[in-house]
């Protein structure tokens, strides 16, 4: 037994060099199939050490948020009342795919920068913006983000409720929204069809096929699943949905019904 084992070991050991050498001969190696993959979201040199650290941490939280959203759907599908609330009877492929792209898609064609190249950061209340036709793959993060966006660890604390608070309360969901605007991630397929909690819920109730690719529905679903499963298990922090109707009626702007102003001033019409 021992002899056999050492013989095996010996023969393996002696066989190794001849097996490995040709493969190590770099003069003609084939690149691995996924050579050049970008697995981390790129952050531009214009971001200083502390800005980079906050954006990186925020993006890690975005990935934690979408990974949980995906896991919740994979486990429960439409048995989940949270799923049915935001996605109704729709099949789960699209929502799972959207979250998966954010988490595991190639990240090369996305860039976060901090140098305010379009000058928009000086506008009141702008925490960042998509560069649109100036650079479709780029997102600018403005200084306001660093003082206003919160860690997911504060989920369900400091007055936050899923239905009553803005989705951009957290770095995780703010950056998720921004990633959905990147053609490499959102593929011009994840869009704005609903604005706010009530409209997102209405989309699903109306069995609209777009609910599973609505930016708001995907953000709200991920936030509510995280609140209910992870932050305060079995309880979450949905907030007072009853009182919401009147409140949202009041903050009317002069845009047509199918349009909304984005955080950052952009106007979206559907
Ligand atoms: C590497 O490959 C080249 C060409 O195929 C050959 O000439 C050379 O001897 C090889 N080197 C080693 C260390 O095997
Ligand atoms: C190296 O690979 C190239 C392209 O596949 C091939 O044309 C060439 O003959 C190879 N050279 C050797 C020494 O195997
Ligand atoms: C990075 O820039 C911000 C301004 O946006 C500044 O407050 C911060 O101190 C800078 N950090 C470092 C390490 O220079
Ligand atoms: C849930 O999905 C299954 C297919 O996976 C379908 O048969 C069923 O009707 C759906 N139920 C609801 C309430 O949407
Ligand atoms: C694109 O650049 C122009 C000129 O700098 C600027 O006026 C415009 O606001 C920029 N667009 C966006 C979406 O930032
Ligand atoms: C929702 O839409 C799907 C496909 O468009 C359809 O099969 C299903 O019956 C609809 N469900 C309801 C409740 O209308
Ligand atoms: Zn948007």
Short mmCIF file of C-alpha atoms and ligand atoms in Angstrom, two decimals:
data_model
loop_
_atom_site.label_atom_id
_atom_site.label_comp_id
_atom_site.label_asym_id
_atom_site.label_seq_id
_atom_site.Cartn_x
_atom_site.Cartn_y
_atom_site.Cartn_z
CA UNK A 1 0.00 0.00 0.00
CA UNK A 2 2.67 2.44 1.13
CA UNK A 3 4.92 1.33 -1.67
CA UNK A 4 2.18 1.68 -4.18
CA UNK A 5 1.36 5.12 -2.89
CA UNK A 6 4.94 6.33 -3.02
CA UNK A 7 5.33 4.80 -6.45
CA UNK A 8 2.29 6.71 -7.59
CA UNK A 9 3.56 9.87 -5.98
CA UNK A 10 6.98 9.34 -7.47
CA UNK A 11 5.67 8.71 -10.94
CA UNK A 12 3.38 11.72 -10.67
CA UNK A 13 6.26 13.81 -9.51
CA UNK A 14 8.56 12.71 -12.28
CA UNK A 15 5.80 13.02 -14.86
CA UNK A 16 5.08 16.60 -13.88
CA UNK A 17 7.94 18.44 -15.57
CA UNK A 18 7.36 16.84 -18.94
CA UNK A 19 3.62 17.44 -18.70
CA UNK A 20 3.94 21.03 -17.65
CA UNK A 21 6.85 22.30 -19.72
CA UNK A 22 5.17 22.33 -23.11
CA UNK A 23 2.13 24.06 -21.65
CA UNK A 24 4.36 26.66 -20.05
CA UNK A 25 6.06 27.36 -23.34
CA UNK A 26 4.83 30.86 -23.75
CA UNK A 27 5.99 31.18 -27.33
CA UNK A 28 2.69 29.84 -28.51
CA UNK A 29 0.12 29.83 -25.76
CA UNK A 30 -3.53 30.37 -26.53
CA UNK A 31 -5.16 33.07 -24.40
CA UNK A 32 -7.92 31.90 -22.04
CA UNK A 33 -11.40 32.31 -23.56
CA UNK A 34 -12.25 35.18 -21.21
CA UNK A 35 -8.98 37.07 -21.63
CA UNK A 36 -9.41 40.79 -21.03
CA UNK A 37 -12.53 40.49 -18.88
CA UNK A 38 -13.17 43.46 -16.62
CA UNK A 39 -14.52 42.19 -13.33
CA UNK A 40 -14.51 45.44 -11.33
CA UNK A 41 -16.33 48.61 -12.32
CA UNK A 42 -13.66 51.04 -13.54
CA UNK A 43 -13.18 54.27 -11.63
CA UNK A 44 -11.44 57.16 -13.37
CA UNK A 45 -8.16 58.66 -12.16
CA UNK A 46 -10.00 61.89 -11.48
CA UNK A 47 -11.44 60.29 -8.34
CA UNK A 48 -9.13 60.83 -5.38
CA UNK A 49 -8.45 58.17 -2.77
CA UNK A 50 -11.46 58.90 -0.57
CA UNK A 51 -13.87 59.36 -3.47
CA UNK A 52 -12.69 56.12 -5.03
CA UNK A 53 -13.09 54.32 -1.73
CA UNK A 54 -16.68 55.49 -1.31
CA UNK A 55 -17.65 54.68 -4.89
CA UNK A 56 -16.03 51.25 -4.66
CA UNK A 57 -17.78 50.52 -1.38
CA UNK A 58 -21.05 51.74 -2.88
CA UNK A 59 -20.63 49.47 -5.89
CA UNK A 60 -19.90 46.49 -3.63
CA UNK A 61 -23.16 47.26 -1.88
CA UNK A 62 -24.94 47.49 -5.23
CA UNK A 63 -23.71 44.00 -5.97
CA UNK A 64 -24.78 42.74 -2.53
CA UNK A 65 -28.21 44.28 -3.15
CA UNK A 66 -28.75 42.72 -6.58
CA UNK A 67 -27.25 39.38 -5.57
CA UNK A 68 -29.82 39.14 -2.82
CA UNK A 69 -32.64 40.23 -5.12
CA UNK A 70 -31.67 37.48 -7.54
CA UNK A 71 -31.36 34.89 -4.75
CA UNK A 72 -34.81 35.83 -3.43
CA UNK A 73 -36.35 35.29 -6.87
CA UNK A 74 -34.47 32.04 -7.42
CA UNK A 75 -35.72 30.73 -4.08
CA UNK A 76 -39.31 31.96 -4.14
CA UNK A 77 -40.25 33.04 -7.64
CA UNK A 78 -43.83 34.22 -7.77
CA UNK A 79 -44.60 32.55 -4.42
CA UNK A 80 -43.04 35.69 -2.97
CA UNK A 81 -45.54 38.43 -2.27
CA UNK A 82 -42.73 40.93 -2.82
CA UNK A 83 -42.15 39.45 -6.25
CA UNK A 84 -45.83 39.59 -7.13
CA UNK A 85 -46.10 43.16 -5.88
CA UNK A 86 -43.48 44.49 -8.31
CA UNK A 87 -43.55 41.96 -11.12
CA UNK A 88 -47.06 40.51 -10.97
CA UNK A 89 -47.49 37.38 -13.06
CA UNK A 90 -44.51 38.08 -15.24
CA UNK A 91 -41.90 35.36 -15.77
CA UNK A 92 -38.72 35.85 -13.75
CA UNK A 93 -36.11 35.58 -16.52
CA UNK A 94 -35.87 39.29 -17.17
CA UNK A 95 -35.49 40.48 -13.58
CA UNK A 96 -32.98 37.74 -12.78
CA UNK A 97 -31.05 38.67 -15.93
CA UNK A 98 -30.98 42.37 -15.11
CA UNK A 99 -29.57 41.71 -11.63
CA UNK A 100 -27.12 39.14 -12.98
CA UNK A 101 -25.70 41.58 -15.54
CA UNK A 102 -25.07 44.17 -12.84
CA UNK A 103 -23.35 41.57 -10.68
CA UNK A 104 -21.47 39.40 -13.17
CA UNK A 105 -21.58 41.13 -16.54
CA UNK A 106 -18.41 42.44 -18.12
CA UNK A 107 -17.75 45.84 -16.59
CA UNK A 108 -15.33 47.25 -19.16
CA UNK A 109 -17.68 49.67 -20.88
CA UNK A 110 -18.67 51.61 -17.80
CA UNK A 111 -16.73 54.45 -16.20
CA UNK A 112 -17.34 56.42 -13.03
CA UNK A 113 -15.56 59.77 -12.91
CA UNK A 114 -15.23 62.58 -10.43
CA UNK A 115 -13.92 65.56 -12.45
CA UNK A 116 -17.26 67.15 -13.35
CA UNK A 117 -16.42 67.32 -17.09
CA UNK A 118 -19.81 68.76 -18.12
CA UNK A 119 -20.00 71.27 -15.28
CA UNK A 120 -23.32 69.89 -14.03
CA UNK A 121 -22.13 69.29 -10.48
CA UNK A 122 -22.40 73.00 -9.73
CA UNK A 123 -26.17 72.81 -10.29
CA UNK A 124 -28.12 72.78 -7.07
CA UNK A 125 -28.97 69.31 -5.80
CA UNK A 126 -27.04 67.35 -8.42
CA UNK A 127 -25.35 64.33 -6.87
CA UNK A 128 -24.23 62.89 -10.17
CA UNK A 129 -25.37 62.33 -13.74
CA UNK A 130 -25.14 60.17 -16.80
CA UNK A 131 -23.10 61.94 -19.50
CA UNK A 132 -25.64 61.16 -22.19
CA UNK A 133 -24.51 61.97 -25.72
CA UNK A 134 -21.26 63.47 -24.37
CA UNK A 135 -20.08 59.98 -23.34
CA UNK A 136 -22.76 57.33 -23.15
CA UNK A 137 -20.63 54.91 -21.12
CA UNK A 138 -19.76 57.43 -18.42
CA UNK A 139 -21.31 58.51 -15.16
CA UNK A 140 -20.18 61.51 -13.16
CA UNK A 141 -20.41 61.39 -9.38
CA UNK A 142 -20.65 64.85 -7.79
CA UNK A 143 -19.51 65.89 -4.31
CA UNK A 144 -23.08 65.89 -2.96
CA UNK A 145 -23.10 62.09 -3.19
CA UNK A 146 -20.34 61.72 -0.62
CA UNK A 147 -22.32 63.53 2.03
CA UNK A 148 -25.82 62.30 1.20
CA UNK A 149 -25.71 58.64 0.10
CA UNK A 150 -25.93 56.05 2.85
CA UNK A 151 -24.58 52.58 3.42
CA UNK A 152 -26.98 49.65 3.13
CA UNK A 153 -26.10 48.92 6.75
CA UNK A 154 -28.52 51.76 7.61
CA UNK A 155 -31.39 49.99 5.81
CA UNK A 156 -34.60 50.43 7.86
CA UNK A 157 -32.89 52.94 10.17
CA UNK A 158 -32.82 56.76 10.31
CA UNK A 159 -36.43 57.02 9.18
CA UNK A 160 -36.01 55.12 5.91
CA UNK A 161 -39.02 53.23 4.58
CA UNK A 162 -39.22 51.41 1.26
CA UNK A 163 -42.44 53.08 0.16
CA UNK A 164 -41.86 56.53 1.63
CA UNK A 165 -38.18 57.25 0.98
CA UNK A 166 -36.28 57.94 -2.21
CA UNK A 167 -34.59 54.97 -3.87
CA UNK A 168 -31.39 57.00 -4.00
CA UNK A 169 -31.13 57.12 -0.21
CA UNK A 170 -28.46 54.43 -0.47
CA UNK A 171 -25.30 54.27 -2.54
CA UNK A 172 -26.36 50.74 -3.51
CA UNK A 173 -29.63 51.67 -5.18
CA UNK A 174 -28.42 55.05 -6.47
CA UNK A 175 -25.53 53.37 -8.29
CA UNK A 176 -27.85 50.58 -9.45
CA UNK A 177 -30.05 53.19 -11.12
CA UNK A 178 -26.98 54.79 -12.69
CA UNK A 179 -25.73 51.41 -13.95
CA UNK A 180 -29.08 50.70 -15.58
CA UNK A 181 -28.52 53.86 -17.65
CA UNK A 182 -25.19 52.50 -18.94
CA UNK A 183 -25.79 50.84 -22.32
CA UNK A 184 -23.41 48.01 -21.35
CA UNK A 185 -25.61 47.08 -18.39
CA UNK A 186 -29.14 48.38 -19.02
CA UNK A 187 -28.82 47.73 -22.78
CA UNK A 188 -31.40 50.45 -23.41
CA UNK A 189 -33.83 47.78 -22.29
CA UNK A 190 -34.12 48.65 -18.63
CA UNK A 191 -35.94 51.97 -18.81
CA UNK A 192 -38.23 54.27 -16.86
CA UNK A 193 -41.83 53.21 -17.21
CA UNK A 194 -42.88 54.10 -13.66
CA UNK A 195 -41.94 56.93 -11.34
CA UNK A 196 -42.06 56.28 -7.62
CA UNK A 197 -43.35 53.47 -5.45
CA UNK A 198 -47.04 53.69 -6.32
CA UNK A 199 -46.45 53.73 -10.06
CA UNK A 200 -44.07 50.79 -9.84
CA UNK A 201 -46.70 48.79 -7.98
CA UNK A 202 -49.33 49.84 -10.54
CA UNK A 203 -47.23 48.52 -13.41
CA UNK A 204 -47.25 45.05 -11.92
CA UNK A 205 -50.91 45.19 -10.94
CA UNK A 206 -51.70 46.00 -14.56
CA UNK A 207 -49.69 42.94 -15.66
CA UNK A 208 -47.57 45.21 -17.82
CA UNK A 209 -44.81 43.28 -19.54
CA UNK A 210 -42.40 46.16 -18.83
CA UNK A 211 -42.49 45.73 -15.05
CA UNK A 212 -39.53 43.31 -15.09
CA UNK A 213 -37.42 45.83 -16.99
CA UNK A 214 -38.54 48.95 -15.21
CA UNK A 215 -35.68 50.70 -13.45
CA UNK A 216 -37.83 51.73 -10.47
CA UNK A 217 -39.52 48.33 -10.05
CA UNK A 218 -36.12 46.61 -10.12
CA UNK A 219 -34.76 49.04 -7.51
CA UNK A 220 -37.81 48.85 -5.22
CA UNK A 221 -37.96 45.06 -5.41
CA UNK A 222 -34.28 44.75 -4.50
CA UNK A 223 -34.64 47.23 -1.62
CA UNK A 224 -37.76 45.62 -0.18
CA UNK A 225 -36.37 42.09 -0.45
CA UNK A 226 -33.16 43.24 1.27
CA UNK A 227 -35.08 45.06 4.01
CA UNK A 228 -37.40 42.11 4.68
CA UNK A 229 -34.91 39.25 4.37
CA UNK A 230 -31.64 40.75 5.56
CA UNK A 231 -31.94 44.05 7.45
CA UNK A 232 -34.92 43.32 9.73
CA UNK A 233 -35.75 39.67 8.96
CA UNK A 234 -39.42 38.95 8.55
CA UNK A 235 -40.39 42.56 9.22
CA UNK A 236 -38.61 44.90 6.81
CA UNK A 237 -39.65 48.56 6.69
CA UNK A 238 -42.29 49.03 4.04
CA UNK A 239 -43.73 52.16 5.65
CA UNK A 240 -47.19 53.66 5.47
CA UNK A 241 -48.50 52.90 2.00
CA UNK A 242 -52.04 54.10 2.83
CA UNK A 243 -50.94 57.67 3.44
CA UNK A 244 -48.77 57.70 0.35
CA UNK A 245 -51.45 58.46 -2.24
CA UNK A 246 -52.25 61.97 -1.07
CA UNK A 247 -48.63 62.86 -0.39
CA UNK A 248 -47.54 61.97 -3.89
CA UNK A 249 -50.47 63.86 -5.46
CA UNK A 250 -49.17 67.01 -3.80
CA UNK A 251 -45.67 67.05 -5.21
CA UNK A 252 -47.01 67.69 -8.70
CA UNK A 253 -44.76 69.29 -11.28
CA UNK A 254 -45.80 70.68 -14.65
CA UNK A 255 -44.62 67.75 -16.72
CA UNK A 256 -46.97 65.57 -18.76
CA UNK A 257 -48.25 62.46 -16.95
CA UNK A 258 -45.85 60.14 -18.73
CA UNK A 259 -42.74 62.16 -17.79
CA UNK A 260 -40.68 62.64 -14.66
CA UNK A 261 -37.68 64.66 -13.64
CA UNK A 262 -34.78 62.61 -12.58
CA UNK A 263 -32.61 63.19 -9.64
CA UNK A 264 -30.00 65.15 -11.57
CA UNK A 265 -32.42 67.17 -13.66
CA UNK A 266 -32.78 64.83 -16.63
CA UNK A 267 -36.34 64.53 -17.91
CA UNK A 268 -37.58 61.09 -18.84
CA UNK A 269 -40.76 60.45 -20.78
CA UNK A 270 -42.11 57.00 -21.44
C1 LIG B 1 9.00 26.34 -26.98
O1 LIG B 1 8.47 26.19 -28.29
C2 LIG B 1 9.41 26.48 -29.32
C3 LIG B 1 8.67 26.44 -30.65
O2 LIG B 1 7.59 25.57 -30.63
C4 LIG B 1 10.56 25.48 -29.24
O3 LIG B 1 11.50 25.77 -30.24
C5 LIG B 1 11.22 25.59 -27.88
O4 LIG B 1 12.23 24.61 -27.73
C6 LIG B 1 10.19 25.40 -26.78
N1 LIG B 1 10.80 25.65 -25.51
C7 LIG B 1 10.62 24.87 -24.46
C8 LIG B 1 11.31 25.29 -23.19
O5 LIG B 1 9.96 23.86 -24.51
C1 LIG B 2 1.65 29.04 -33.23
O1 LIG B 2 0.29 29.35 -33.47
C2 LIG B 2 0.09 29.90 -34.75
C3 LIG B 2 -1.37 30.35 -34.85
O2 LIG B 2 -2.23 29.41 -34.28
C4 LIG B 2 0.48 28.87 -35.82
O3 LIG B 2 0.29 29.43 -37.10
C5 LIG B 2 1.91 28.48 -35.65
O4 LIG B 2 2.24 27.46 -36.54
C6 LIG B 2 2.19 28.01 -34.25
N1 LIG B 2 3.59 27.79 -34.05
C7 LIG B 2 4.07 26.72 -33.45
C8 LIG B 2 5.54 26.68 -33.33
O5 LIG B 2 3.34 25.86 -33.00
C1 LIG B 3 -11.04 64.18 -2.34
O1 LIG B 3 -11.82 65.23 -2.83
C2 LIG B 3 -12.79 65.71 -1.93
C3 LIG B 3 -13.59 66.77 -2.64
O2 LIG B 3 -14.50 66.17 -3.47
C4 LIG B 3 -12.17 66.21 -0.66
O3 LIG B 3 -13.16 66.60 0.24
C5 LIG B 3 -11.31 65.12 -0.05
O4 LIG B 3 -10.63 65.62 1.05
C6 LIG B 3 -10.32 64.62 -1.08
N1 LIG B 3 -9.61 63.47 -0.52
C7 LIG B 3 -8.31 63.39 -0.57
C8 LIG B 3 -7.71 62.19 0.04
O5 LIG B 3 -7.64 64.26 -1.11
C1 LIG B 4 -46.48 31.36 -10.77
O1 LIG B 4 -45.66 30.79 -11.76
C2 LIG B 4 -46.10 29.53 -12.19
C3 LIG B 4 -45.08 29.03 -13.19
O2 LIG B 4 -43.84 28.98 -12.60
C4 LIG B 4 -47.48 29.65 -12.78
O3 LIG B 4 -47.93 28.37 -13.14
C5 LIG B 4 -48.43 30.28 -11.78
O4 LIG B 4 -49.66 30.53 -12.38
C6 LIG B 4 -47.88 31.57 -11.26
N1 LIG B 4 -48.72 32.04 -10.17
C7 LIG B 4 -49.01 33.31 -10.02
C8 LIG B 4 -49.87 33.65 -8.85
O5 LIG B 4 -48.65 34.15 -10.81
C1 LIG B 5 -22.63 67.76 -22.67
O1 LIG B 5 -21.64 68.79 -22.81
C2 LIG B 5 -22.17 70.07 -23.03
C3 LIG B 5 -21.03 71.00 -23.29
O2 LIG B 5 -20.03 70.86 -22.30
C4 LIG B 5 -23.01 70.48 -21.84
O3 LIG B 5 -23.58 71.75 -22.05
C5 LIG B 5 -24.13 69.45 -21.62
O4 LIG B 5 -24.85 69.76 -20.46
C6 LIG B 5 -23.51 68.08 -21.48
N1 LIG B 5 -24.56 67.07 -21.39
C7 LIG B 5 -24.76 66.35 -20.26
C8 LIG B 5 -25.84 65.33 -20.31
O5 LIG B 5 -24.10 66.51 -19.27
C1 LIG B 6 -50.54 38.57 -17.80
O1 LIG B 6 -49.96 38.52 -19.11
C2 LIG B 6 -49.60 37.23 -19.54
C3 LIG B 6 -48.86 37.31 -20.88
O2 LIG B 6 -49.02 38.54 -21.49
C4 LIG B 6 -50.85 36.38 -19.65
O3 LIG B 6 -50.51 35.06 -20.06
C5 LIG B 6 -51.54 36.33 -18.28
O4 LIG B 6 -52.75 35.62 -18.36
C6 LIG B 6 -51.82 37.74 -17.77
N1 LIG B 6 -52.34 37.66 -16.40
C7 LIG B 6 -53.36 38.37 -15.99
C8 LIG B 6 -53.77 38.18 -14.57
O5 LIG B 6 -53.95 39.15 -16.72
ZN1 LIG B 7 -33.01 57.10 -14.64
#
